[in-house]
Coordinates of C-alpha atoms in Angstrom, one line a residue:
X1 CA 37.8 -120.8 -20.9
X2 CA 40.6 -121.8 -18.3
X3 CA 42.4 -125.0 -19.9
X4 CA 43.3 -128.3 -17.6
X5 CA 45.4 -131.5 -18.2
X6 CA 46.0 -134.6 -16.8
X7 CA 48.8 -136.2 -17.2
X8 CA 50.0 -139.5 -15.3
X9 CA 51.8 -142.8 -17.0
X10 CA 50.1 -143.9 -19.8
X11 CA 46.6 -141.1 -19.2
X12 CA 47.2 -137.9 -21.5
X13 CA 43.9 -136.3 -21.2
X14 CA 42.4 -132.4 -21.2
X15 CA 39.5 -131.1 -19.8
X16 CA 37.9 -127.4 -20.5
X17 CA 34.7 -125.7 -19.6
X18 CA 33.7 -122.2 -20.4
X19 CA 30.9 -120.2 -18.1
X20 CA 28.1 -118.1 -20.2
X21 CA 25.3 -117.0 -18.1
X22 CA 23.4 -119.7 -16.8
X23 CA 24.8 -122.1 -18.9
X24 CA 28.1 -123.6 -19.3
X25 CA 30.3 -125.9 -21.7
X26 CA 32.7 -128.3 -21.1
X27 CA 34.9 -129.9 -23.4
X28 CA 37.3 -133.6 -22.9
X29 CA 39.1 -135.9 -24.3
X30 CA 42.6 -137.1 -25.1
X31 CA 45.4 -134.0 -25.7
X32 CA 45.4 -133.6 -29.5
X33 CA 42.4 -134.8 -30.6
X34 CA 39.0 -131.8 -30.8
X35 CA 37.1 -134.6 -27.7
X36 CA 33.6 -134.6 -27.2
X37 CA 31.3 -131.4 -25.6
X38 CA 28.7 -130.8 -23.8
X39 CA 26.8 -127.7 -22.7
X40 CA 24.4 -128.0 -19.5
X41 CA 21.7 -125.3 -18.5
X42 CA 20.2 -123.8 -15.4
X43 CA 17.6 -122.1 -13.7
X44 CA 19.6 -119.0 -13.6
X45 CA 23.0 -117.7 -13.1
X46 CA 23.9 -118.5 -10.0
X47 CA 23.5 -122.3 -10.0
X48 CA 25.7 -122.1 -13.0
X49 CA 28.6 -120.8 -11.2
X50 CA 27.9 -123.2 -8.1
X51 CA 28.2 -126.1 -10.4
X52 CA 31.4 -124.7 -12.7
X53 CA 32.8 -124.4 -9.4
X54 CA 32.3 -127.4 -8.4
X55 CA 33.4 -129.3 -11.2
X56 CA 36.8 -127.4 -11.4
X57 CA 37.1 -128.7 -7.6
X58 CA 36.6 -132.0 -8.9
X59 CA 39.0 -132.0 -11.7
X60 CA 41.4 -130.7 -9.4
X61 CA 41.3 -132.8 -6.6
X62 CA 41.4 -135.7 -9.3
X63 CA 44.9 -133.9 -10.8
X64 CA 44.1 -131.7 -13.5
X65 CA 45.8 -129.0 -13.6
X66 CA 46.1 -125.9 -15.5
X67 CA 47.6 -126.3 -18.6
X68 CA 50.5 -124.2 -19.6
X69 CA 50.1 -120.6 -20.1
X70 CA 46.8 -120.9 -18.7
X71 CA 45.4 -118.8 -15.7
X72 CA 42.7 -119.5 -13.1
X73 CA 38.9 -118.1 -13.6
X74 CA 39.6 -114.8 -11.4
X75 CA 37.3 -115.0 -8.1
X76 CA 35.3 -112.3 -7.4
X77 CA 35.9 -110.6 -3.8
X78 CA 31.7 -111.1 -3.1
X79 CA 31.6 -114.4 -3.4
X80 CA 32.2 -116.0 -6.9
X81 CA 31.1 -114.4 -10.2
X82 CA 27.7 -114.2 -8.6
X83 CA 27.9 -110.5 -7.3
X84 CA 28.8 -109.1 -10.7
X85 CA 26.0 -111.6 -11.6
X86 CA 23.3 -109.5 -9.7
X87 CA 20.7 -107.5 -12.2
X88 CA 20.2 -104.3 -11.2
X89 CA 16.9 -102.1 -12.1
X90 CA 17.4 -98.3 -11.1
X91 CA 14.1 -96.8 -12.0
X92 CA 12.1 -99.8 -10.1
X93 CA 14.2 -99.5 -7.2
X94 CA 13.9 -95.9 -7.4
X95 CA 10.0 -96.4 -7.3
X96 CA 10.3 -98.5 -4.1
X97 CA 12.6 -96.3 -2.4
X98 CA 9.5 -93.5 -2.7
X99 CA 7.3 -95.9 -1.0
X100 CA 9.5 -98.6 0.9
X101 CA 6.5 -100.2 2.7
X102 CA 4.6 -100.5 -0.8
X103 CA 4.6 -104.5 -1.2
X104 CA 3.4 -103.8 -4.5
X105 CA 7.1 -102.1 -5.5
X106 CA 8.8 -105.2 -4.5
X107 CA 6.4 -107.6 -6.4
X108 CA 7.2 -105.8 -9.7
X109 CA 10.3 -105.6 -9.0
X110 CA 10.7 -109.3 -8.1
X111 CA 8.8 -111.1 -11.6
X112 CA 11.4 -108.5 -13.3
X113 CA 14.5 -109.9 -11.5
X114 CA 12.7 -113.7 -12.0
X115 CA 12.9 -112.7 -15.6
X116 CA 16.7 -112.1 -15.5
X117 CA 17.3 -115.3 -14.0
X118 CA 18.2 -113.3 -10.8
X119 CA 17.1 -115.5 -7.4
X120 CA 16.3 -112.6 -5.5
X121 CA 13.1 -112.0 -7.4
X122 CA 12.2 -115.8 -5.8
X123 CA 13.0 -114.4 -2.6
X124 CA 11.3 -111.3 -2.7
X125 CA 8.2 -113.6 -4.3
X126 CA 8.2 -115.9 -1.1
X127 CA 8.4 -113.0 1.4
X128 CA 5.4 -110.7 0.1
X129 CA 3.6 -113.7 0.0
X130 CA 4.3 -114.4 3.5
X131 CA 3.1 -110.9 4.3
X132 CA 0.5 -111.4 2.8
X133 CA -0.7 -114.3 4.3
X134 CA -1.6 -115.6 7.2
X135 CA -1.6 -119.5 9.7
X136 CA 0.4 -122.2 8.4
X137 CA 0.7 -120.8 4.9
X138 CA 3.1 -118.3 6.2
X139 CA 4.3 -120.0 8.2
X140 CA 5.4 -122.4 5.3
X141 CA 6.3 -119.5 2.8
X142 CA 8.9 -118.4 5.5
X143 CA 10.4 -121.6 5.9
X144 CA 10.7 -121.7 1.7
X145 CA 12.3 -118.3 2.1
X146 CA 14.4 -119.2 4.7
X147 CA 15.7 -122.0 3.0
X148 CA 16.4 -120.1 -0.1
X149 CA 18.6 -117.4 2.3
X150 CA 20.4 -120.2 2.8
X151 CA 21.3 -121.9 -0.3
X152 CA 22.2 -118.4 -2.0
X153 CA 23.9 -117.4 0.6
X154 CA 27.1 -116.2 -0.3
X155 CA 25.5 -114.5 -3.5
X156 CA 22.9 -112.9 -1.2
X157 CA 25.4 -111.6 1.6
X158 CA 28.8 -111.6 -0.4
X159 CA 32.0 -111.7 2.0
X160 CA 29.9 -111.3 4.6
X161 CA 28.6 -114.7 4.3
X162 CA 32.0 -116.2 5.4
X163 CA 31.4 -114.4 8.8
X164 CA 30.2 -115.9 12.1
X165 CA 26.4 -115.6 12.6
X166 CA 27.0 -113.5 15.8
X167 CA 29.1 -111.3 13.8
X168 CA 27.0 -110.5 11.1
X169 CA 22.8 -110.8 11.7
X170 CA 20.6 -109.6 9.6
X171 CA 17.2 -109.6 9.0
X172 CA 15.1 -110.4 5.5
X173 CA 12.2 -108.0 4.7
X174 CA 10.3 -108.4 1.0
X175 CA 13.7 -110.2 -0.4
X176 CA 16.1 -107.1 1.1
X177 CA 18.2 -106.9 4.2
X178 CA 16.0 -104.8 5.9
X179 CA 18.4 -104.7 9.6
X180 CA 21.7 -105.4 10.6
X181 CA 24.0 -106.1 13.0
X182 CA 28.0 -106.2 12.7
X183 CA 30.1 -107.0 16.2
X184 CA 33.3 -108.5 16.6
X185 CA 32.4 -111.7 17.8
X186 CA 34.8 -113.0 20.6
X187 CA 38.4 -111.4 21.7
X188 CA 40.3 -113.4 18.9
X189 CA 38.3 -112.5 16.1
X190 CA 39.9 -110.6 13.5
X191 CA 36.5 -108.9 12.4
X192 CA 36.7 -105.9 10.9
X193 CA 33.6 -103.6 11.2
X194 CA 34.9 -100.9 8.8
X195 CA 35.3 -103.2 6.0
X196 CA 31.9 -105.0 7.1
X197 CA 29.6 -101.8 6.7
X198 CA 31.5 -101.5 3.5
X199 CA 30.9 -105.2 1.9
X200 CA 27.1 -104.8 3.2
X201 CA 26.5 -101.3 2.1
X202 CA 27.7 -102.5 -1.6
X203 CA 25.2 -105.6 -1.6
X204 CA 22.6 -105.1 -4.1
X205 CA 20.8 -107.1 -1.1
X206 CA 21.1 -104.2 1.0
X207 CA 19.7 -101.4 -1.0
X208 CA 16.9 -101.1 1.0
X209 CA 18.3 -101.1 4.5
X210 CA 16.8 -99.2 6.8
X211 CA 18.0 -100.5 10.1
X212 CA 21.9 -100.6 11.3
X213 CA 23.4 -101.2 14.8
X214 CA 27.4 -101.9 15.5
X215 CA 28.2 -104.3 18.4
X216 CA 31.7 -104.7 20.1
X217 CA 34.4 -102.9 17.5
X218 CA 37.7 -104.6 19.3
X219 CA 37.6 -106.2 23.0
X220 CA 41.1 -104.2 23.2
X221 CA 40.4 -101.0 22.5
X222 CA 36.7 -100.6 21.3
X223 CA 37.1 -97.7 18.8
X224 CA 34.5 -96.9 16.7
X225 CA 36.5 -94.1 14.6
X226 CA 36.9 -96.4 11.7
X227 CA 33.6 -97.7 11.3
X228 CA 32.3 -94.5 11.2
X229 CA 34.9 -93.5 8.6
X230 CA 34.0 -96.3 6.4
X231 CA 30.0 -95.4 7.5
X232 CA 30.4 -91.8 6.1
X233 CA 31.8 -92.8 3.1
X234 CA 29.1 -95.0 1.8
X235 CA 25.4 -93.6 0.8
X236 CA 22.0 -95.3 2.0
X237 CA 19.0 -93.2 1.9
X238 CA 16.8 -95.6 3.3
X239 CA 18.7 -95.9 6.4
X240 CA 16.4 -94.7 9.2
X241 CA 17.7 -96.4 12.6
X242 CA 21.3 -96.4 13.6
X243 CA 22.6 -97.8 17.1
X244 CA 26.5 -97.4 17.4
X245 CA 27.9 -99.4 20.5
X246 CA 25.5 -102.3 21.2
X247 CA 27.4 -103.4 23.7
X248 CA 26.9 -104.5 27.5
X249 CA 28.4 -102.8 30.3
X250 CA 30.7 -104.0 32.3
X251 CA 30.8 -107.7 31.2
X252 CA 32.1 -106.5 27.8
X253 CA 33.6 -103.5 28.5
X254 CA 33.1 -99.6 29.8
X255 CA 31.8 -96.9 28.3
X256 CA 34.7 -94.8 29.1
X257 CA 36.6 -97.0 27.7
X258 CA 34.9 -97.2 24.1
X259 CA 36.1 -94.2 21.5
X260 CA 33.1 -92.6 19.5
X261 CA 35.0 -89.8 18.3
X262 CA 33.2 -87.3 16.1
X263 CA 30.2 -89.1 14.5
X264 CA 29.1 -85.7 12.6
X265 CA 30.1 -87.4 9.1
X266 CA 27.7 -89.9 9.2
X267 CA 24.3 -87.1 9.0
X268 CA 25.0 -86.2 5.6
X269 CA 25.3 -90.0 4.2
X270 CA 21.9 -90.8 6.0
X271 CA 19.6 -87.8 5.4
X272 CA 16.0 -89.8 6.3
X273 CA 17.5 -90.9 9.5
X274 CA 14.6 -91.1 12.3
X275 CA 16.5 -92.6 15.0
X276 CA 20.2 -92.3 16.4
X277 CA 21.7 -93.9 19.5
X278 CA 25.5 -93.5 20.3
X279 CA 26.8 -95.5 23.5
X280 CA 30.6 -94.6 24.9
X281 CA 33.1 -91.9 25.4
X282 CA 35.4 -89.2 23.8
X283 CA 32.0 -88.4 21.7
X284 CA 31.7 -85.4 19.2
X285 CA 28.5 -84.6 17.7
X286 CA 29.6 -81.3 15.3
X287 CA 26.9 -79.0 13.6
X288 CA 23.8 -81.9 13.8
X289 CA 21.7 -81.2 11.1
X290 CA 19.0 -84.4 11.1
X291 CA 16.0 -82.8 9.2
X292 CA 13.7 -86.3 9.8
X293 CA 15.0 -87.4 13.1
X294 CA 12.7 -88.6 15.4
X295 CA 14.4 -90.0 18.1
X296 CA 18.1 -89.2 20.0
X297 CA 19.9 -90.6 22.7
X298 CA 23.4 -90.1 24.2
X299 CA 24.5 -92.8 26.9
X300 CA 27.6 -91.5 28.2
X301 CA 30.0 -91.4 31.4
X302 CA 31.3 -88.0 30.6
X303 CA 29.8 -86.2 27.6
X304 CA 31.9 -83.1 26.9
X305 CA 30.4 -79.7 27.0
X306 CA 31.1 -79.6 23.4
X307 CA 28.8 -82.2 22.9
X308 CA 26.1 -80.4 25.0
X309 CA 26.4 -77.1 23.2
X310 CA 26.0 -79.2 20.1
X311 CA 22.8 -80.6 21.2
X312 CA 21.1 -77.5 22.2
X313 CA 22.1 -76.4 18.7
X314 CA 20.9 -79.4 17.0
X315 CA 18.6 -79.1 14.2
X316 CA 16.1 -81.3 14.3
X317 CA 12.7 -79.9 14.2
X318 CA 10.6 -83.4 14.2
X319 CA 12.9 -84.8 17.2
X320 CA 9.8 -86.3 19.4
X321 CA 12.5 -87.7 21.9
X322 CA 15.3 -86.7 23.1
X323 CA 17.6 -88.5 26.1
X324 CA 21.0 -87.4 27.4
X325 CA 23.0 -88.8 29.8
X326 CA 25.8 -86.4 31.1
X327 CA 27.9 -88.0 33.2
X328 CA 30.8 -87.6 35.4
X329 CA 33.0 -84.6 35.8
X330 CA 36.0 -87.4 36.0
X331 CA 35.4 -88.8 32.9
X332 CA 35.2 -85.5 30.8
X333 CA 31.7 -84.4 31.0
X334 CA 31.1 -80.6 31.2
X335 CA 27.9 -78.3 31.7
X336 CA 25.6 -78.0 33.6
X337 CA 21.8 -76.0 33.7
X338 CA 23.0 -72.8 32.1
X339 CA 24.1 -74.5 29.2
X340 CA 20.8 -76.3 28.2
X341 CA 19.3 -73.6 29.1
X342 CA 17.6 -73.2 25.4
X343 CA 16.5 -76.3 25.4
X344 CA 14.6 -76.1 28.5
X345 CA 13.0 -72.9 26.7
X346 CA 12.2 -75.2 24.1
X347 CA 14.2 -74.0 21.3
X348 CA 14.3 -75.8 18.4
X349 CA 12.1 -78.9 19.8
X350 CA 8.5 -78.2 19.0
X351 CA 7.3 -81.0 18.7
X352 CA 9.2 -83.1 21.5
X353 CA 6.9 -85.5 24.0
X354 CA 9.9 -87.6 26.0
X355 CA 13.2 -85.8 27.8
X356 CA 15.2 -87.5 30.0
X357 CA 18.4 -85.7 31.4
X358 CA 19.7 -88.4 33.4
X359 CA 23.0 -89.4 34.9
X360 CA 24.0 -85.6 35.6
X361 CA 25.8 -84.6 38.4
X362 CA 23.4 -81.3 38.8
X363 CA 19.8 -82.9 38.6
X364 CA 19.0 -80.9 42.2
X365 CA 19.9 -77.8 40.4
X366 CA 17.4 -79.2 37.6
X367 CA 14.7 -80.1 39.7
X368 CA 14.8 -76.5 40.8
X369 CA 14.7 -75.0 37.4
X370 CA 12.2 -77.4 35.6
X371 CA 9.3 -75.8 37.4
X372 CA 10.1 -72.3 35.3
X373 CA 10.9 -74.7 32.2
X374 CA 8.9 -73.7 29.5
X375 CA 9.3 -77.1 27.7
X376 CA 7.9 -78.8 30.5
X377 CA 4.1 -77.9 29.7
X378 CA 4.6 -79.9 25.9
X379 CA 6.2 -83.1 27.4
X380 CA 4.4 -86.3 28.7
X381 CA 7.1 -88.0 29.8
X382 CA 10.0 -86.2 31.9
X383 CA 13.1 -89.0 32.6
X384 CA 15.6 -87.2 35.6
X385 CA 16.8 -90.7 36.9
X386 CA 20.6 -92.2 37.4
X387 CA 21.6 -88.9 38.8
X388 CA 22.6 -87.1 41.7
X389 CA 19.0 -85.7 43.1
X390 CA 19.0 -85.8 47.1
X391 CA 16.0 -84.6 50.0
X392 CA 17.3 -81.3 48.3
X393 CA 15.8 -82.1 44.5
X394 CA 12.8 -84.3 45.7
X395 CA 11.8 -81.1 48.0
X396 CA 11.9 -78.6 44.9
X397 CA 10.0 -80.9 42.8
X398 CA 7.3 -81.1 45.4
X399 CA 7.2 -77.8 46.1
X400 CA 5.9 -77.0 42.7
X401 CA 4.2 -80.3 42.3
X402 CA 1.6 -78.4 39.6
X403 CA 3.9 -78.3 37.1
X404 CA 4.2 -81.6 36.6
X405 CA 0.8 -82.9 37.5
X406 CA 0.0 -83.2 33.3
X407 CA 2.9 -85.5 33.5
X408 CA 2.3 -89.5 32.2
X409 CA 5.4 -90.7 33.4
X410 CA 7.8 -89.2 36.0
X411 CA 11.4 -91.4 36.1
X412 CA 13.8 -90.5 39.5
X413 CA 15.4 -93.7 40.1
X414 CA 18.6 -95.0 40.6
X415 CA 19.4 -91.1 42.3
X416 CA 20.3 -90.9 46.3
X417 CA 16.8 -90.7 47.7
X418 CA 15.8 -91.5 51.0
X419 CA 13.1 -93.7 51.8
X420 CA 11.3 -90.5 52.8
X421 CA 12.3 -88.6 49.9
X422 CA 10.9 -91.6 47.8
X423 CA 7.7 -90.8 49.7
X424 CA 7.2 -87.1 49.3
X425 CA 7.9 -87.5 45.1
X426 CA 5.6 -90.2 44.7
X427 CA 2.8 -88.1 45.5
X428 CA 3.4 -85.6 42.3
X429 CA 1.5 -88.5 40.2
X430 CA 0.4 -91.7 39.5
X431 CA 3.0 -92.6 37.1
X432 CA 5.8 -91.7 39.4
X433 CA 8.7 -94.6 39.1
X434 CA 11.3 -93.8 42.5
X435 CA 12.6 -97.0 43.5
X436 CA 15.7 -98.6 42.9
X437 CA 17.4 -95.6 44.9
X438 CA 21.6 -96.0 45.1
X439 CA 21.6 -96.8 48.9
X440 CA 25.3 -96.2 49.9
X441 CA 25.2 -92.7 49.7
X442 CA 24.9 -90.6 53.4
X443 CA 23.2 -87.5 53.1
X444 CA 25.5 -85.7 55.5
X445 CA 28.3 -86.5 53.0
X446 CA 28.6 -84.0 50.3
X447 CA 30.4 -85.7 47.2
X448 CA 27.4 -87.4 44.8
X449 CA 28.0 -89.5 42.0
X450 CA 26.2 -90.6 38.9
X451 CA 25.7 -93.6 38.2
X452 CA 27.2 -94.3 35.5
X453 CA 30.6 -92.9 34.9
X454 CA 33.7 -95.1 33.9

């Protein structure tokens, strides 16, 4: 119950005020005398803070100031008291985390968070709602729960509410953060994406997060290693989508140029994950071991042959897509056909519909083993494009044009075909896409490139 005076010519005075809850009392008067109280109550916790806080401003600004041997209210790093505010139910969160798309879950869970004077449970109220209905009444609801976002922001988002909106996004599903986004904003920005996914993987709003993608990390040296760090250190197991490096190339910088490093310690923290995407260099994948993942892809300029011999490996018996791009020998990528060679046997990928193994400098020597390929008669979808394939490739592909008849989509563009070539592999299906060919490249020359590689 921080103590302030006032004290100026003839004015002697003393204010006080002591926070409880969602309630708070404030005591005045002249110094030495008991003055007069008054204790003012509020819908819940929260407002009572924004108004305490406000009041102190006030007093402040006016000349009150602490009196002697008195300390300032500590702050709390979130945002205010209001984060230690936050009520916290394990076993209904537990049931919701069983069944994450169960509206019902969040419903209970919101009248028991109302009931704590919590304004999430509002939030999660005015959302399910919306789901649930449909025209201009959800339309309205989402405008009420939009406007609530707002006015408890920086108890819904912590320090992350201080931070520009192109810096942190995220995205509100049944009064949870359901997606985010953290990027460092512009050149000068001092954002810090280690210490972000640590703020936002601490929100009580963000128990439920299931989607989480990592823009620029540092227009100087975009380095990932950190973020990563501070990824593997926290626990989520409702994460299910994770995108590191969503970032545009060139206009914000290359992919050689950005530092992945070894994103193995991030399997174990995320054990549901259904969908990883890395984008950059220097990348090290480790033993993967991703039980529930669905969907992997690899955009590289080089990817080492560590990496490769780590995908073959992979475990991942649900993977249902899988895309690889190898890259150039310049920037660090190694391997070739003999090392996927399991994986073109079908090891370990039962169950997987979409391959694409594109930007490799040896896609003619993989057009000539895909015909033998024994995962080739369980895909649908076969992606060879941004490569290296010449009149060479396109011949052995037609040449065994059976193999891929059962195909629904065949993808060899952006290679060195010739108009001709184009010709010849259009006829293996209806669904053949071969345009968009790289069209500086002369046949009689014998250096290829990908085409992506710094």
């Amino acid at each position: 119950m921080p103590l302030y005076e006032f004290k100026e010519g003839s004015s002697s005075k003393f204010w006080e005020i002591t926070l409880s809850g969602n309630s708070f009392t404030t005591r005045w008067g002249k110094i030495g005398t008991k003055g007069q109280e008054k204790t003012q109550s509020f819908s819940n916790a929260i407002e009572a803070r924004r108004e305490h806080d406000k009041l102190v401003a006030e007093k402040t600004k006016k000349g009150y100031e602490l009196a002697e041997g008195q300390e300032a209210p500590a702050e709390d790093e979130e945002g205010g008291d209001s984060a230690n505010l936050a009520k916290r139910n394990p076993e209904l969160e537990a049931a919701i985390e069983k069944a994450p798309d169960n509206v019902e879950g969040y419903l209970v869970y919101g009248d028991w968070l109302q009931s704590q004077g919590d304004p999430r449970g509002e939030l999660i109220a005015l959302q399910c709602a919306a789901h649930q209905a449909s025209g201009e009444e959800a339309t309205k609801l989402k405008r009420q729960a939009s406007a609530l976002v707002r006015k408890y922001k920086k108890y819904l988002l912590g320090a992350l509410a201080d931070k520009e909106d192109n810096e942190v996004e995220v995205g509100w599903r049944f009064g949870f953060i359901q997606s985010a986004r953290l990027a460092r904003g512009d050149f000068d920005s001092e954002f810090d994406s280690a210490e972000a996914v640590k703020h936002l993987m601490a929100l009580p709003s963000a128990r439920f997060l299931r989607e989480l993608t990592f823009g620029m990390a540092d227009y100087e040296e975009n380095d990932y290693s950190d973020a990563i760090g501070a990824l593997a250190g926290t626990t989520c197991p409702t994460l299910e989508t994770l995108f590191i490096g969503d970032f545009e190339y060139p206009d914000e910088t290359e992919i050689s140029w950005t530092h992945l490093q070894d994103i193995s310690p991030v399997y174990k923290a995320f054990p549901r994950l259904r969908s990883l995407k890395v984008r950059g260099g220097e990348l090290g994948l480790g033993e993967v071991n991703l039980p529930e993942l669905r969907e992997f892809t690899v955009e590289t300029g080089g990817l080492p042959l560590e990496a490769v011999k780590s995908i073959v490996k992979a475990n991942w018996p649900k993977l249902e897509r899988l895309e690889v791009w190898f890259g150039s020998e310049n920037y660090g990528a190694g391997g070739g056909v003999d090392d996927i060679q399991p994986l073109l046997e079908g090891k370990g990928v039962p169950v997987l519909k979409h391959l694409g193994l594109r930007n490799a400098e040896f896609t003619n020597e993989l057009c000539k083993a895909l015909p033998r390929a024994k995962i080739l008669s369980q895909l649908e979808t076969l992606d060879l494009s941004m490569g290296t394939m010449t009149k060479e490739g396109a011949e052995a592909l037609v040449a065994n044009a059976a193999a891929f008849k059962h195909l629904k989509r065949l993808d060899v563009t952006e290679n060195l075909l010739s108009d001709e070539a184009q010709k010849q592999v259009a006829k293996l299906g209806e669904y053949v896409a071969h345009g968009n060919q790289r069209d500086d490249y002369d046949e009689d020359d014998d250096y290829r490139y990908v085409a992506v590689g710094e």
